[in-house]
GROMACS .gro file of C-alpha atoms in nm:
model
  484
    1MET     CA    1  17.335  18.050  17.946
    2LYS     CA    2  17.598  18.290  18.081
    3LEU     CA    3  17.649  18.458  18.416
    4SER     CA    4  17.661  18.830  18.361
    5SER     CA    5  17.942  18.967  18.577
    6LEU     CA    6  18.155  18.897  18.877
    7LEU     CA    7  18.151  19.251  19.013
    8SER     CA    8  17.966  19.358  19.328
    9LEU     CA    9  17.610  19.483  19.278
   10PRO     CA   10  17.443  19.641  19.582
   11LEU     CA   11  17.082  19.543  19.631
   12TYR     CA   12  16.873  19.853  19.638
   13PHE     CA   13  16.498  19.857  19.664
   14GLY     CA   14  16.427  20.225  19.718
   15SER     CA   15  16.212  20.370  19.991
   16LEU     CA   16  15.838  20.337  19.952
   17ALA     CA   17  15.577  20.424  20.216
   18SER     CA   18  15.380  20.107  20.270
   19ALA     CA   19  15.333  19.746  20.169
   20ILE     CA   20  15.168  19.662  19.838
   21THR     CA   21  14.789  19.660  19.856
   22ILE     CA   22  14.558  19.568  19.573
   23ASN     CA   23  14.189  19.570  19.499
   24VAL     CA   24  14.158  19.333  19.209
   25GLU     CA   25  13.830  19.498  19.095
   26ASP     CA   26  13.975  19.845  19.078
   27THR     CA   27  14.188  19.951  18.779
   28ALA     CA   28  14.371  20.227  18.962
   29SER     CA   29  14.460  19.997  19.248
   30ILE     CA   30  14.584  19.728  19.004
   31LYS     CA   31  14.800  19.981  18.819
   32ASN     CA   32  14.950  20.106  19.141
   33ALA     CA   33  15.042  19.758  19.253
   34ALA     CA   34  15.195  19.675  18.918
   35LYS     CA   35  15.390  19.999  18.922
   36THR     CA   36  15.528  19.924  19.268
   37ALA     CA   37  15.648  19.578  19.159
   38ALA     CA   38  15.785  19.720  18.830
   39THR     CA   39  15.980  19.985  19.029
   40LYS     CA   40  16.125  19.717  19.252
   41LEU     CA   41  16.238  19.529  18.943
   42ARG     CA   42  16.388  19.854  18.804
   43ALA     CA   43  16.583  19.902  19.126
   44LEU     CA   44  16.766  19.576  19.050
   45TYR     CA   45  16.876  19.685  18.699
   46PRO     CA   46  17.237  19.795  18.738
   47ASN     CA   47  17.264  20.074  18.483
   48THR     CA   48  17.436  20.305  18.727
   49GLU     CA   49  17.731  20.066  18.772
   50SER     CA   50  18.058  20.140  18.590
   51TRP     CA   51  18.065  19.782  18.451
   52PHE     CA   52  17.702  19.787  18.329
   53ILE     CA   53  17.617  19.625  17.998
   54PRO     CA   54  17.268  19.704  17.863
   55GLY     CA   55  17.042  19.403  17.883
   56GLU     CA   56  17.216  19.239  18.178
   57PHE     CA   57  17.108  19.230  18.542
   58GLY     CA   58  17.450  19.146  18.681
   59LEU     CA   59  17.485  18.993  19.025
   60ILE     CA   60  17.265  18.885  19.309
   61GLN     CA   61  17.342  19.043  19.644
   62THR     CA   62  17.380  18.734  19.863
   63ALA     CA   63  17.339  18.735  20.241
   64ASP     CA   64  17.700  18.644  20.293
   65GLY     CA   65  17.821  18.926  20.071
   66LYS     CA   66  18.020  18.701  19.841
   67ASN     CA   67  17.836  18.819  19.529
   68ASP     CA   68  17.956  18.526  19.324
   69GLN     CA   69  17.649  18.425  19.130
   70GLY     CA   70  17.459  18.621  18.867
   71TYR     CA   71  17.144  18.632  18.663
   72TYR     CA   72  17.147  18.443  18.335
   73TRP     CA   73  17.120  18.640  18.012
   74TRP     CA   74  16.783  18.488  17.919
   75GLU     CA   75  16.612  18.629  18.228
   76ALA     CA   76  16.700  18.986  18.125
   77GLY     CA   77  16.541  18.916  17.788
   78ALA     CA   78  16.232  18.787  17.970
   79ALA     CA   79  16.227  19.102  18.184
   80MET     CA   80  16.233  19.328  17.876
   81GLY     CA   81  15.936  19.135  17.737
   82ALA     CA   82  15.769  19.177  18.074
   83TRP     CA   83  15.820  19.555  18.067
   84VAL     CA   84  15.685  19.572  17.712
   85ASP     CA   85  15.363  19.414  17.833
   86TYR     CA   86  15.364  19.630  18.142
   87TRP     CA   87  15.377  19.943  17.918
   88ALA     CA   88  15.097  19.810  17.696
   89LEU     CA   89  14.865  19.717  17.985
   90THR     CA   90  14.925  20.011  18.217
   91GLY     CA   91  15.030  20.294  17.984
   92ASP     CA   92  15.330  20.367  18.207
   93LYS     CA   93  15.629  20.437  17.978
   94GLN     CA   94  15.894  20.516  18.240
   95PHE     CA   95  16.089  20.197  18.164
   96ASN     CA   96  16.072  20.219  17.784
   97ASP     CA   97  16.416  20.366  17.743
   98ILE     CA   98  16.571  20.080  17.931
   99VAL     CA   99  16.379  19.827  17.723
  100THR     CA  100  16.463  19.983  17.385
  101GLU     CA  101  16.831  20.011  17.468
  102ALA     CA  102  16.857  19.657  17.588
  103LEU     CA  103  16.657  19.498  17.304
  104LEU     CA  104  16.879  19.671  17.049
  105PHE     CA  105  17.211  19.634  17.228
  106GLN     CA  106  17.183  19.255  17.262
  107VAL     CA  107  17.097  19.174  16.900
  108GLY     CA  108  17.452  19.059  16.811
  109PRO     CA  109  17.638  19.121  16.486
  110ASN     CA  110  17.383  18.939  16.276
  111ASN     CA  111  17.071  19.087  16.436
  112ASP     CA  112  16.954  18.746  16.568
  113TYR     CA  113  17.002  18.762  16.946
  114GLN     CA  114  17.321  18.561  16.930
  115PRO     CA  115  17.580  18.804  17.067
  116PRO     CA  116  17.919  18.634  17.093
  117ASN     CA  117  17.987  18.742  17.447
  118GLN     CA  118  17.665  18.576  17.567
  119THR     CA  119  17.701  18.239  17.404
  120LEU     CA  120  17.929  18.061  17.646
  121SER     CA  121  17.646  17.816  17.683
  122LEU     CA  122  17.385  17.922  17.429
  123GLY     CA  123  17.047  17.749  17.461
  124ASN     CA  124  16.768  17.771  17.211
  125ASP     CA  125  16.544  17.881  17.498
  126ASP     CA  126  16.774  18.168  17.594
  127GLN     CA  127  16.774  18.309  17.242
  128ALA     CA  128  16.398  18.255  17.212
  129PHE     CA  129  16.315  18.463  17.522
  130TRP     CA  130  16.480  18.763  17.356
  131GLY     CA  131  16.303  18.679  17.031
  132ILE     CA  132  15.955  18.677  17.194
  133ALA     CA  133  16.035  19.007  17.373
  134ALA     CA  134  16.094  19.161  17.029
  135LEU     CA  135  15.778  18.991  16.898
  136SER     CA  136  15.577  19.134  17.189
  137ALA     CA  137  15.711  19.476  17.095
  138ALA     CA  138  15.572  19.431  16.745
  139GLU     CA  139  15.237  19.295  16.862
  140ARG     CA  140  15.186  19.554  17.134
  141GLY     CA  141  15.263  19.854  16.908
  142TYR     CA  142  15.564  19.939  17.114
  143PRO     CA  143  15.755  20.237  16.964
  144ASP     CA  144  15.955  20.123  16.662
  145PRO     CA  145  16.336  20.160  16.661
  146PRO     CA  146  16.506  20.423  16.443
  147LYS     CA  147  16.500  20.324  16.076
  148ASP     CA  148  16.873  20.248  16.077
  149LYS     CA  149  16.830  19.986  16.354
  150PRO     CA  150  16.694  19.635  16.336
  151GLN     CA  151  16.313  19.623  16.367
  152TRP     CA  152  16.116  19.423  16.619
  153LEU     CA  153  15.944  19.192  16.375
  154ALA     CA  154  16.260  19.123  16.178
  155LEU     CA  155  16.447  19.036  16.499
  156ALA     CA  156  16.178  18.782  16.594
  157GLN     CA  157  16.188  18.636  16.245
  158ALA     CA  158  16.567  18.609  16.260
  159VAL     CA  159  16.551  18.407  16.583
  160PHE     CA  160  16.286  18.181  16.438
  161ASN     CA  161  16.485  18.119  16.122
  162ARG     CA  162  16.802  18.041  16.314
  163GLN     CA  163  16.614  17.784  16.517
  164ALA     CA  164  16.427  17.637  16.222
  165ALA     CA  165  16.768  17.557  16.076
  166ARG     CA  166  16.849  17.365  16.396
  167TRP     CA  167  16.554  17.134  16.372
  168ASP     CA  168  16.715  16.794  16.425
  169ASP     CA  169  16.573  16.489  16.254
  170SER     CA  170  16.883  16.282  16.338
  171ALA     CA  171  16.751  16.201  16.685
  172CYS     CA  172  16.401  16.149  16.819
  173ASN     CA  173  16.243  16.212  16.476
  174GLY     CA  174  16.282  16.586  16.505
  175GLY     CA  175  16.267  16.860  16.758
  176LEU     CA  176  16.522  17.116  16.887
  177ARG     CA  177  16.799  17.028  17.123
  178TRP     CA  178  16.820  17.239  17.439
  179GLN     CA  179  17.174  17.353  17.373
  180VAL     CA  180  17.301  17.478  17.039
  181PHE     CA  181  17.655  17.341  17.047
  182SER     CA  182  17.764  16.979  17.101
  183SER     CA  183  18.027  17.088  17.352
  184ASN     CA  184  17.761  17.210  17.595
  185LYS     CA  185  17.587  17.006  17.861
  186GLY     CA  186  17.230  16.961  17.755
  187TYR     CA  187  17.301  16.904  17.389
  188ASP     CA  188  17.163  16.556  17.434
  189TYR     CA  189  16.837  16.690  17.573
  190LYS     CA  190  16.526  16.789  17.383
  191ASN     CA  191  16.316  16.988  17.625
  192SER     CA  192  15.978  17.149  17.636
  193VAL     CA  193  16.094  17.504  17.688
  194SER     CA  194  16.305  17.511  17.369
  195ASN     CA  195  16.051  17.334  17.157
  196GLY     CA  196  15.759  17.504  17.319
  197LEU     CA  197  15.909  17.850  17.245
  198PHE     CA  198  15.968  17.749  16.882
  199PHE     CA  199  15.603  17.646  16.853
  200HIS     CA  200  15.497  17.956  17.034
  201MET     CA  201  15.703  18.186  16.811
  202GLY     CA  202  15.576  18.013  16.500
  203ALA     CA  203  15.213  18.049  16.605
  204ARG     CA  204  15.250  18.420  16.692
  205LEU     CA  205  15.450  18.499  16.378
  206ALA     CA  206  15.185  18.330  16.168
  207ARG     CA  207  14.914  18.531  16.343
  208TYR     CA  208  15.106  18.857  16.292
  209THR     CA  209  15.221  18.805  15.934
  210GLY     CA  210  14.975  18.556  15.785
  211ASN     CA  211  15.274  18.364  15.643
  212THR     CA  212  15.182  17.993  15.624
  213THR     CA  213  15.541  17.880  15.664
  214TYR     CA  214  15.519  17.977  16.029
  215ILE     CA  215  15.191  17.787  16.076
  216ASP     CA  216  15.338  17.479  15.910
  217TRP     CA  217  15.633  17.485  16.157
  218ALA     CA  218  15.401  17.537  16.452
  219GLU     CA  219  15.181  17.248  16.351
  220LYS     CA  220  15.488  17.029  16.297
  221THR     CA  221  15.637  17.118  16.638
  222TRP     CA  222  15.302  17.065  16.818
  223LYS     CA  223  15.266  16.719  16.656
  224TRP     CA  224  15.625  16.624  16.750
  225SER     CA  225  15.569  16.742  17.113
  226LEU     CA  226  15.271  16.511  17.141
  227GLU     CA  227  15.446  16.219  16.973
  228ILE     CA  228  15.749  16.228  17.198
  229GLY     CA  229  15.535  16.290  17.505
  230ILE     CA  230  15.658  16.620  17.642
  231VAL     CA  231  15.296  16.724  17.598
  232SER     CA  232  15.104  16.435  17.738
  233SER     CA  233  14.764  16.298  17.631
  234GLU     CA  234  14.628  16.477  17.939
  235TYR     CA  235  14.793  16.804  17.818
  236MET     CA  236  15.045  16.815  18.101
  237VAL     CA  237  15.378  16.961  17.982
  238PHE     CA  238  15.677  16.765  18.103
  239ASP     CA  239  16.036  16.892  18.108
  240GLY     CA  240  16.207  16.690  17.836
  241ALA     CA  241  16.351  16.375  17.682
  242HIS     CA  242  16.713  16.265  17.653
  243ILE     CA  243  16.888  16.129  17.349
  244PRO     CA  244  16.912  15.845  17.252
  245GLU     CA  245  16.623  15.708  17.457
  246CYS     CA  246  16.384  15.976  17.316
  247LYS     CA  247  16.140  15.919  17.598
  248VAL     CA  248  16.033  16.164  17.859
  249SER     CA  249  16.306  16.141  18.126
  250SER     CA  250  16.178  16.422  18.353
  251LYS     CA  251  15.809  16.453  18.431
  252ILE     CA  252  15.865  16.760  18.634
  253GLN     CA  253  15.618  17.029  18.542
  254TRP     CA  254  15.706  17.400  18.543
  255THR     CA  255  15.460  17.691  18.513
  256TYR     CA  256  15.647  17.854  18.226
  257ASN     CA  257  15.646  17.544  18.009
  258ALA     CA  258  15.269  17.513  18.045
  259GLY     CA  259  15.222  17.881  17.973
  260ILE     CA  260  15.443  17.877  17.665
  261TYR     CA  261  15.242  17.602  17.502
  262LEU     CA  262  14.917  17.758  17.617
  263ALA     CA  263  14.977  18.094  17.459
  264GLY     CA  264  15.103  17.927  17.143
  265ALA     CA  265  14.779  17.731  17.112
  266ALA     CA  266  14.584  18.047  17.173
  267ALA     CA  267  14.762  18.217  16.884
  268MET     CA  268  14.685  17.920  16.662
  269PHE     CA  269  14.315  17.952  16.752
  270ASP     CA  270  14.320  18.325  16.664
  271TYR     CA  271  14.503  18.263  16.340
  272TYR     CA  272  14.252  18.006  16.219
  273THR     CA  273  13.959  18.214  16.348
  274THR     CA  274  14.074  18.515  16.150
  275LEU     CA  275  14.125  18.296  15.846
  276GLY     CA  276  13.766  18.173  15.875
  277ASN     CA  277  13.868  17.808  15.916
  278THR     CA  278  13.616  17.711  16.184
  279GLU     CA  279  13.721  17.346  16.193
  280GLN     CA  280  14.084  17.424  16.278
  281ALA     CA  281  13.980  17.707  16.507
  282LYS     CA  282  13.765  17.460  16.705
  283THR     CA  283  14.054  17.216  16.717
  284TRP     CA  284  14.288  17.479  16.864
  285GLU     CA  285  14.027  17.614  17.105
  286ASP     CA  286  14.005  17.257  17.236
  287HIS     CA  287  14.383  17.227  17.269
  288THR     CA  288  14.397  17.566  17.440
  289THR     CA  289  14.121  17.473  17.689
  290LYS     CA  290  14.284  17.140  17.772
  291LEU     CA  291  14.629  17.296  17.822
  292LEU     CA  292  14.467  17.559  18.050
  293LYS     CA  293  14.269  17.309  18.255
  294ALA     CA  294  14.581  17.092  18.299
  295THR     CA  295  14.740  17.377  18.500
  296ASP     CA  296  14.468  17.369  18.762
  297LYS     CA  297  14.582  17.101  19.006
  298GLN     CA  298  14.950  17.127  18.933
  299PHE     CA  299  14.988  17.504  18.968
  300PHE     CA  300  14.683  17.640  19.141
  301ASN     CA  301  14.545  17.373  19.377
  302MET     CA  302  14.834  17.145  19.463
  303ASN     CA  303  14.898  17.257  19.822
  304PRO     CA  304  14.608  17.214  20.065
  305GLU     CA  305  14.768  17.473  20.288
  306TYR     CA  306  14.724  17.742  20.029
  307PRO     CA  307  14.396  17.920  19.950
  308PRO     CA  308  14.227  17.777  19.639
  309ASN     CA  309  14.328  17.902  19.297
  310VAL     CA  310  14.659  18.064  19.405
  311MET     CA  311  14.946  18.009  19.160
  312SER     CA  312  15.244  17.813  19.283
  313GLU     CA  313  15.570  17.674  19.141
  314SER     CA  314  15.478  17.336  19.281
  315ALA     CA  315  15.799  17.159  19.178
  316CYS     CA  316  16.013  17.363  19.411
  317GLU     CA  317  15.811  17.613  19.617
  318PHE     CA  318  15.677  17.407  19.903
  319THR     CA  319  15.826  17.267  20.222
  320ILE     CA  320  15.779  16.890  20.187
  321ASN     CA  321  15.851  16.642  20.464
  322GLY     CA  322  16.080  16.896  20.627
  323ARG     CA  323  16.269  16.963  20.305
  324PRO     CA  324  16.290  17.341  20.250
  325PRO     CA  325  16.187  17.496  19.921
  326THR     CA  326  16.443  17.452  19.648
  327CYS     CA  327  16.356  17.704  19.369
  328ASN     CA  328  16.677  17.837  19.213
  329THR     CA  329  16.725  18.179  19.059
  330ASP     CA  330  16.571  18.088  18.724
  331GLN     CA  331  16.276  17.902  18.870
  332ARG     CA  332  16.180  18.195  19.084
  333SER     CA  333  16.084  18.386  18.773
  334PHE     CA  334  15.870  18.116  18.608
  335LYS     CA  335  15.534  18.227  18.742
  336ALA     CA  336  15.583  18.559  18.564
  337TYR     CA  337  15.554  18.383  18.231
  338LEU     CA  338  15.244  18.173  18.317
  339SER     CA  339  15.078  18.497  18.424
  340ARG     CA  340  15.185  18.673  18.101
  341PHE     CA  341  15.072  18.386  17.881
  342MET     CA  342  14.739  18.343  18.056
  343GLY     CA  343  14.682  18.713  17.990
  344GLN     CA  344  14.760  18.661  17.621
  345THR     CA  345  14.527  18.360  17.614
  346TYR     CA  346  14.251  18.565  17.778
  347GLN     CA  347  14.271  18.815  17.500
  348LEU     CA  348  14.280  18.569  17.210
  349VAL     CA  349  14.037  18.296  17.324
  350PRO     CA  350  13.716  18.445  17.473
  351SER     CA  351  13.594  18.112  17.612
  352THR     CA  352  13.885  18.096  17.858
  353ARG     CA  353  13.831  18.436  18.024
  354GLU     CA  354  13.622  18.347  18.322
  355TRP     CA  355  13.842  18.051  18.415
  356ILE     CA  356  14.159  18.259  18.388
  357MET     CA  357  14.036  18.545  18.604
  358GLU     CA  358  13.911  18.303  18.864
  359ARG     CA  359  14.279  18.219  18.919
  360LEU     CA  360  14.467  18.538  18.843
  361LYS     CA  361  14.261  18.743  19.086
  362PRO     CA  362  14.312  18.533  19.403
  363SER     CA  363  14.675  18.483  19.299
  364ALA     CA  364  14.722  18.862  19.279
  365GLU     CA  365  14.561  18.911  19.621
  366ALA     CA  366  14.790  18.650  19.772
  367ALA     CA  367  15.101  18.787  19.592
  368ALA     CA  368  15.041  19.139  19.724
  369LYS     CA  369  15.039  18.997  20.076
  370SER     CA  370  15.377  18.836  20.007
  371CYS     CA  371  15.531  19.176  19.927
  372THR     CA  372  15.600  19.276  20.289
  373GLY     CA  373  15.967  19.183  20.322
  374GLY     CA  374  16.285  19.383  20.351
  375SER     CA  375  16.360  19.700  20.545
  376ASP     CA  376  16.089  19.894  20.356
  377GLY     CA  377  15.827  19.620  20.400
  378MET     CA  378  15.774  19.592  20.021
  379VAL     CA  379  16.010  19.320  19.903
  380CYS     CA  380  15.810  19.043  19.731
  381GLY     CA  381  15.838  18.677  19.815
  382LEU     CA  382  15.776  18.373  19.601
  383ALA     CA  383  15.536  18.156  19.802
  384TRP     CA  384  15.222  18.365  19.750
  385GLY     CA  385  14.990  18.114  19.915
  386LEU     CA  386  15.140  18.176  20.259
  387GLY     CA  387  14.974  18.518  20.267
  388LYS     CA  388  15.292  18.681  20.395
  389TYR     CA  389  15.654  18.735  20.296
  390ASP     CA  390  15.805  18.386  20.292
  391ASP     CA  391  16.164  18.479  20.385
  392ALA     CA  392  16.240  18.136  20.241
  393PRO     CA  393  16.599  17.994  20.244
  394TYR     CA  394  16.589  17.864  19.886
  395GLY     CA  395  16.824  17.997  19.626
  396ILE     CA  396  17.112  18.234  19.707
  397ALA     CA  397  16.924  18.557  19.765
  398LYS     CA  398  16.582  18.694  19.854
  399GLY     CA  399  16.358  18.941  19.679
  400GLY     CA  400  16.527  18.933  19.343
  401VAL     CA  401  16.444  18.979  18.977
  402GLY     CA  402  16.226  18.671  18.952
  403GLU     CA  403  16.001  18.752  19.247
  404HIS     CA  404  15.938  19.109  19.134
  405MET     CA  405  15.894  19.026  18.769
  406ALA     CA  406  15.639  18.760  18.866
  407ALA     CA  407  15.443  19.000  19.087
  408MET     CA  408  15.451  19.271  18.819
  409GLU     CA  409  15.332  19.039  18.544
  410LEU     CA  410  15.054  18.899  18.760
  411PHE     CA  411  14.923  19.240  18.867
  412ALA     CA  412  14.949  19.388  18.519
  413ASN     CA  413  14.768  19.102  18.349
  414LEU     CA  414  14.456  19.168  18.556
  415LEU     CA  415  14.416  19.462  18.314
  416VAL     CA  416  14.387  19.255  17.993
  417LYS     CA  417  14.012  19.271  17.994
  418ASP     CA  418  14.035  19.642  17.895
  419ALA     CA  419  14.356  19.624  17.693
  420LYS     CA  420  14.400  19.664  17.324
  421MET     CA  421  14.426  19.335  17.137
  422PRO     CA  422  14.774  19.244  17.011
  423VAL     CA  423  14.800  19.381  16.660
  424THR     CA  424  14.890  19.213  16.335
  425GLN     CA  425  15.013  19.351  16.006
  426LYS     CA  426  14.650  19.386  15.902
  427THR     CA  427  14.523  19.544  16.222
  428GLY     CA  428  14.758  19.835  16.277
  429GLY     CA  429  15.101  19.671  16.325
  430THR     CA  430  15.381  19.901  16.209
  431SER     CA  431  15.693  19.689  16.274
  432LYS     CA  432  15.883  19.605  15.962
  433GLY     CA  433  15.971  19.245  15.896
  434ASP     CA  434  16.224  19.047  15.693
  435PRO     CA  435  16.119  18.688  15.622
  436SER     CA  436  16.473  18.597  15.531
  437ALA     CA  437  16.630  18.744  15.847
  438GLY     CA  438  16.860  18.501  16.023
  439SER     CA  439  16.865  18.254  15.730
  440GLY     CA  440  17.218  18.325  15.619
  441ASP     CA  441  17.555  18.215  15.756
  442THR     CA  442  17.632  18.361  16.094
  443GLY     CA  443  17.997  18.386  16.006
  444LEU     CA  444  18.078  18.242  16.346
  445SER     CA  445  18.218  17.901  16.426
  446GLU     CA  446  18.153  17.713  16.752
  447ALA     CA  447  18.494  17.837  16.874
  448ASP     CA  448  18.400  18.198  16.788
  449LEU     CA  449  18.083  18.168  16.991
  450MET     CA  450  18.260  18.058  17.309
  451GLN     CA  451  18.354  18.355  17.527
  452THR     CA  452  18.730  18.386  17.543
  453ASP     CA  453  18.770  18.763  17.606
  454PRO     CA  454  18.568  18.868  17.910
  455SER     CA  455  18.444  19.221  17.880
  456THR     CA  456  18.496  19.343  18.236
  457THR     CA  457  18.771  19.325  18.498
  458GLY     CA  458  18.555  19.105  18.713
  459ASP     CA  459  18.494  18.873  18.421
  460ARG     CA  460  18.869  18.845  18.361
  461VAL     CA  461  18.924  18.746  18.720
  462GLY     CA  462  18.656  18.482  18.707
  463ALA     CA  463  18.665  18.360  18.348
  464GLY     CA  464  18.823  18.026  18.438
  465ILE     CA  465  18.589  17.977  18.725
  466LEU     CA  466  18.288  18.067  18.506
  467THR     CA  467  18.379  17.809  18.248
  468THR     CA  468  18.387  17.541  18.514
  469ILE     CA  469  18.065  17.660  18.672
  470CYS     CA  470  17.866  17.700  18.353
  471LEU     CA  471  17.977  17.383  18.182
  472GLY     CA  472  18.010  17.170  18.492
  473GLY     CA  473  17.893  17.284  18.832
  474LEU     CA  474  17.573  17.463  18.738
  475MET     CA  475  17.461  17.184  18.514
  476GLY     CA  476  17.528  16.946  18.799
  477LEU     CA  477  17.301  17.150  19.021
  478THR     CA  478  17.023  17.128  18.776
  479PHE     CA  479  17.080  16.768  18.666
  480TRP     CA  480  16.812  16.639  18.899
  481LEU     CA  481  16.561  16.861  18.717
  482ILE     CA  482  16.610  16.693  18.384
  483ARG     CA  483  16.678  16.327  18.452
  484GLU     CA  484  16.498  16.109  18.700
   0.00000   0.00000   0.00000
């Protein structure tokens, strides 16, 4: 992961008339709420700055004005995927130019979302979030790039192939390591987000293309996840396992990890259903249902002070025994992905629909009430269950990318019941693929992939500091998350 820039970015939210209101039974109201949150997210995208790089959010405007911490690259990829779904669910295309530019700019020299200036600390999860954004573009029928540019499906296939080549049998009998290079902190960690995204991509690529190679990898990764215990026998998804112990060393549960495996299982169900394999379809419907039900207490009914069925990031969102909430910048976006992946599951697995809406609707009502902060009374908070803007002291800023992406995804995914199903190559998909994409030599050594030539003046000033932060300090801050 890489911090985007060290230049000042003013926090601008625009001027809107009133707080977000939503009627979860009214399509127009839902679209309006989603549009408001999407516009707030757009206001944080720094494409008017002289130092702007497409596909990067830049800095967080901190209360003390120091502006010394930024958004990681992966979160921008996640936001592009969120805007793709927003377009598909609402029909609002005002952000499409931003999305297309970013998804094509960040592909890197080998069209595999491994750009050299973003791999100071490349994680498999970082790369995969960009890959699934491109895959969503293919599935949602998002406008294809010009013919002389890399295509959405081929980009997703390239990411998958790069990661398949990193499957590591030398430790823990398989799995992907969190980090790509041995010099990076986290190389000795096999976590659920990296392996879950690989499973998830494999399942969705199998569904889209019908290629059994992807389904074989997805089955293999699912089996490994169960064997090592990052997916428990109760279908809880834990954070990861360290090498050489190869036992779950962090039982922290995050919404996005649960959602990643959930939507992957849903795609497996749909793949086997389409194939006519009722036995396997039933197996994956069962896995999907159990993954879904395992989110209930942990993420919807953990805090007795919240209304029932309101989503929470329970590992860091609550005040516990006087300890203030602790969600960092990354974690404040995680609920966006559970909302997105519950929406995908709703579409693909009909038996889950009632249960999902019984949680997304009250969560959306609570989230709208949280969007009353800031000078315009429309900045969204994170702790939706409070029923008001939380103004919480966690993290280094308030009302940022994560909070508004989460609100946008939640509101928009109330519309899935009337949305077009994600397409495949046999049901109207137009994106061109390349099964061999990403399977060749990158032409880059580990030294090449470490940033040594910062691209902006601010980066040059802070390059030495960034190296220390990314490879030392920031990993120290998150160490408690991955080893108990």
